[in-house]
mmCIF file with all atom_site columns, C-alpha atoms in Angstrom:
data_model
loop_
_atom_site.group_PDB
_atom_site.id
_atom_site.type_symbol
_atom_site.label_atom_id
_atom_site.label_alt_id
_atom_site.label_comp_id
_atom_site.label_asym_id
_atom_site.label_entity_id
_atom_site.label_seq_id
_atom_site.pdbx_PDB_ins_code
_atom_site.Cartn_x
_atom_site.Cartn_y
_atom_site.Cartn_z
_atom_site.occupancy
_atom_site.B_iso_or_equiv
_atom_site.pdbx_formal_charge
_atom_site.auth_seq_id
_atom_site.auth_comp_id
_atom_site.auth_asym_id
_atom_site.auth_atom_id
_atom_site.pdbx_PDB_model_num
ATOM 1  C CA . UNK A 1 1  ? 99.502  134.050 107.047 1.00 0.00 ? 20 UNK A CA 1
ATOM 2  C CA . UNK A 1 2  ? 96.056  133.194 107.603 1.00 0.00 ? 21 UNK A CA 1
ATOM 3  C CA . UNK A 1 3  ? 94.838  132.742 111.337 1.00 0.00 ? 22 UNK A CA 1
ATOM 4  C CA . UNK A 1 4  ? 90.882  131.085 111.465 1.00 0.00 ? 23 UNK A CA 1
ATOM 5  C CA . UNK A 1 5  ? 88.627  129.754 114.463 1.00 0.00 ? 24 UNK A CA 1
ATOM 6  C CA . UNK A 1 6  ? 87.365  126.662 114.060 1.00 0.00 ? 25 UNK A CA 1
ATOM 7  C CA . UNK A 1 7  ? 84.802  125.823 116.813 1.00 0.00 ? 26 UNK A CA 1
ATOM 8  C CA . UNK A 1 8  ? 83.607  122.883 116.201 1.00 0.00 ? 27 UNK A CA 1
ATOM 9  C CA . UNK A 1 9  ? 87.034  121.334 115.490 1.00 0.00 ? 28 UNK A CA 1
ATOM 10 C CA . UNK A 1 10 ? 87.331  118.571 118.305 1.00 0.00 ? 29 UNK A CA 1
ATOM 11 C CA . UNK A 1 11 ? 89.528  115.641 117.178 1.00 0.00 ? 30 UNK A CA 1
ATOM 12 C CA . UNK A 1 12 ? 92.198  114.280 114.388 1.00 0.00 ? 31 UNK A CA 1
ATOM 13 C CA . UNK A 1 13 ? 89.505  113.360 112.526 1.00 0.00 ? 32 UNK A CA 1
ATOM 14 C CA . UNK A 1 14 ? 88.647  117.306 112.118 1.00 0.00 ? 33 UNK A CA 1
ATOM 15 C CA . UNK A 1 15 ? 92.368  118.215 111.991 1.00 0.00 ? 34 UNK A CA 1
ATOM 16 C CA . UNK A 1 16 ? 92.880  115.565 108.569 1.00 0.00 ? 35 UNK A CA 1
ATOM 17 C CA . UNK A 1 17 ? 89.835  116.825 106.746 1.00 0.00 ? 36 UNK A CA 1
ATOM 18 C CA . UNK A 1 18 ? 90.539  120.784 107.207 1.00 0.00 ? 37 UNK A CA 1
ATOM 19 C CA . UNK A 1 19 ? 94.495  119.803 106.340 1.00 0.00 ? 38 UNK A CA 1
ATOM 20 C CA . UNK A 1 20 ? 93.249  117.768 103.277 1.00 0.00 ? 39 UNK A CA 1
ATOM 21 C CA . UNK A 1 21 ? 90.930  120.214 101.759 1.00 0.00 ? 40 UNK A CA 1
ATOM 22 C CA . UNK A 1 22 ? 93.474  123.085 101.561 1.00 0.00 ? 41 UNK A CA 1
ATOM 23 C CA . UNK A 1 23 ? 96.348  121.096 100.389 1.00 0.00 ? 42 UNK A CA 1
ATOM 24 C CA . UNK A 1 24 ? 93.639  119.882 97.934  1.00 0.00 ? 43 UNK A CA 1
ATOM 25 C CA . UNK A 1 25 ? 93.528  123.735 96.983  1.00 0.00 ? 44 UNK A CA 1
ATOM 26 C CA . UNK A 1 26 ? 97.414  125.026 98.106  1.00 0.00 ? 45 UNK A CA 1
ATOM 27 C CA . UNK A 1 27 ? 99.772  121.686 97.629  1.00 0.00 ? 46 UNK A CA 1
ATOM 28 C CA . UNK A 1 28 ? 102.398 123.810 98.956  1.00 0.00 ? 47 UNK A CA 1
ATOM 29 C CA . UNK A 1 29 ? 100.469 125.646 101.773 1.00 0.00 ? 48 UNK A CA 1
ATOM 30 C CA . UNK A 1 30 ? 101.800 125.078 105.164 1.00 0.00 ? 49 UNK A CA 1
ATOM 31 C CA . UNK A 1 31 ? 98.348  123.958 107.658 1.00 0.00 ? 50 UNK A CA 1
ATOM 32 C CA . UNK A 1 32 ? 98.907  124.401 111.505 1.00 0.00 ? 51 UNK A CA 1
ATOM 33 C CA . UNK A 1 33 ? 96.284  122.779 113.473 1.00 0.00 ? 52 UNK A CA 1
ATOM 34 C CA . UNK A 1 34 ? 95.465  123.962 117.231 1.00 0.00 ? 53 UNK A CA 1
ATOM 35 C CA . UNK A 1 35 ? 92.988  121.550 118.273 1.00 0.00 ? 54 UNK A CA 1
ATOM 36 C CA . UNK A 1 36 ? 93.008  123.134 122.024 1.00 0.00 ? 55 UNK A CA 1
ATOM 37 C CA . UNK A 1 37 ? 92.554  126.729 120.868 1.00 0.00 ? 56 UNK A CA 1
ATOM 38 C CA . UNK A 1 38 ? 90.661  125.758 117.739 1.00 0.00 ? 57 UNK A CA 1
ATOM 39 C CA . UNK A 1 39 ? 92.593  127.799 115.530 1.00 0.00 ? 58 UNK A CA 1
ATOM 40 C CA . UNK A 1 40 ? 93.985  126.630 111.992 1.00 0.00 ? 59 UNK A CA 1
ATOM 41 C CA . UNK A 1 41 ? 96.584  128.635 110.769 1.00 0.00 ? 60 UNK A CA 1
ATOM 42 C CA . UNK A 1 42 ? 97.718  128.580 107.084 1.00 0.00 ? 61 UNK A CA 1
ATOM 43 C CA . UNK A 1 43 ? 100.712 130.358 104.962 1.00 0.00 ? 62 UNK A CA 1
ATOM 44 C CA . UNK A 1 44 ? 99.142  130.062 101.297 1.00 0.00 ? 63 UNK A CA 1
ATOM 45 C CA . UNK A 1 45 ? 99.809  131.544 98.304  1.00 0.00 ? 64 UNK A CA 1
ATOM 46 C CA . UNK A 1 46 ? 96.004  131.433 97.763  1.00 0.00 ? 65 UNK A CA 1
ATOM 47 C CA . UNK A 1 47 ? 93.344  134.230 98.773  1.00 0.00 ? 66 UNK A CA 1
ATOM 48 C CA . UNK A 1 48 ? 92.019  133.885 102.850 1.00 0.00 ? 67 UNK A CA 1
ATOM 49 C CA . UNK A 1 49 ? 88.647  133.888 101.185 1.00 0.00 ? 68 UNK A CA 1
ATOM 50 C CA . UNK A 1 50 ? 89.460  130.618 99.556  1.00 0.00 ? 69 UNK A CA 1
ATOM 51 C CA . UNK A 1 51 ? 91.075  128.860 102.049 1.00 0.00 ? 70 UNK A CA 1
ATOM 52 C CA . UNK A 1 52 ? 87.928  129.621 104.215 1.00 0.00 ? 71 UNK A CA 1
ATOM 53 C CA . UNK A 1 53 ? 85.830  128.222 101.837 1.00 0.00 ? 72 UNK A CA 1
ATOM 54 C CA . UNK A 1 54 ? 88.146  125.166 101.764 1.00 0.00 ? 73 UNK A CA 1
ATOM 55 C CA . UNK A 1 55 ? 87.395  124.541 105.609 1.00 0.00 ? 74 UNK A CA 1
ATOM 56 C CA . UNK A 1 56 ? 83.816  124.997 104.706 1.00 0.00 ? 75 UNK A CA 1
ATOM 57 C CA . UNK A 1 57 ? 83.739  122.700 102.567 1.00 0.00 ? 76 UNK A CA 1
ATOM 58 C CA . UNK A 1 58 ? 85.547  120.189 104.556 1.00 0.00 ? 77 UNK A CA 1
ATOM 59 C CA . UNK A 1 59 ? 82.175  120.639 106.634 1.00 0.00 ? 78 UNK A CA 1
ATOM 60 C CA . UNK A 1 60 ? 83.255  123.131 109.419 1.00 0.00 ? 79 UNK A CA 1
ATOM 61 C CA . UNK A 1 61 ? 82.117  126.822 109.943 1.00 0.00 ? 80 UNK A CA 1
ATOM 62 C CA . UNK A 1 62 ? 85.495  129.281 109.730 1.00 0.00 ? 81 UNK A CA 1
ATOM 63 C CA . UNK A 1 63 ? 85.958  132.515 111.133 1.00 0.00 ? 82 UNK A CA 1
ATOM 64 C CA . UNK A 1 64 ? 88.436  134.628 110.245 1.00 0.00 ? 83 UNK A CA 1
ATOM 65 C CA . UNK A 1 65 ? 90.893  135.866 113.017 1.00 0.00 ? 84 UNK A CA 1
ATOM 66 C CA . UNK A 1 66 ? 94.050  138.367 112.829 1.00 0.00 ? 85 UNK A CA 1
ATOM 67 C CA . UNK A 1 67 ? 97.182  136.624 113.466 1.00 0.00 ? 86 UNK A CA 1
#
């Protein structure tokens, strides 16, 4: 499992287009969305690296976190 802060996460809005770009990615991955803590958490066969990127490109800075 992946664990990543997501500051500037603040709505659904932000929730759908994280979810959306790594299922895009990692059909199968299972996305957990904290919008209070700002945390997205992922279980994905794919590398963290790419499902940072993935939140990236769904236009939000990522930090990686230890879960």
């Amino acid at each position: 499992m992946y664990l990543f802060e997501v500051k500037e996460m603040t709505c659904g809005h932000c929730e759908r287009a994280i979810r959306n770009e790594i299922e895009d990615l990692d059909p199968q991955a299972k996305v957990t969305v904290d919008l209070e803590q700002k945390t997205v958490s992922v279980e994905s066969s794919q590398q963290q690296q790419a499902i940072q990127t993935a939140i990236e490109e769904a236009g939000y800075a990522a930090t990686a976190k230890a879960p």
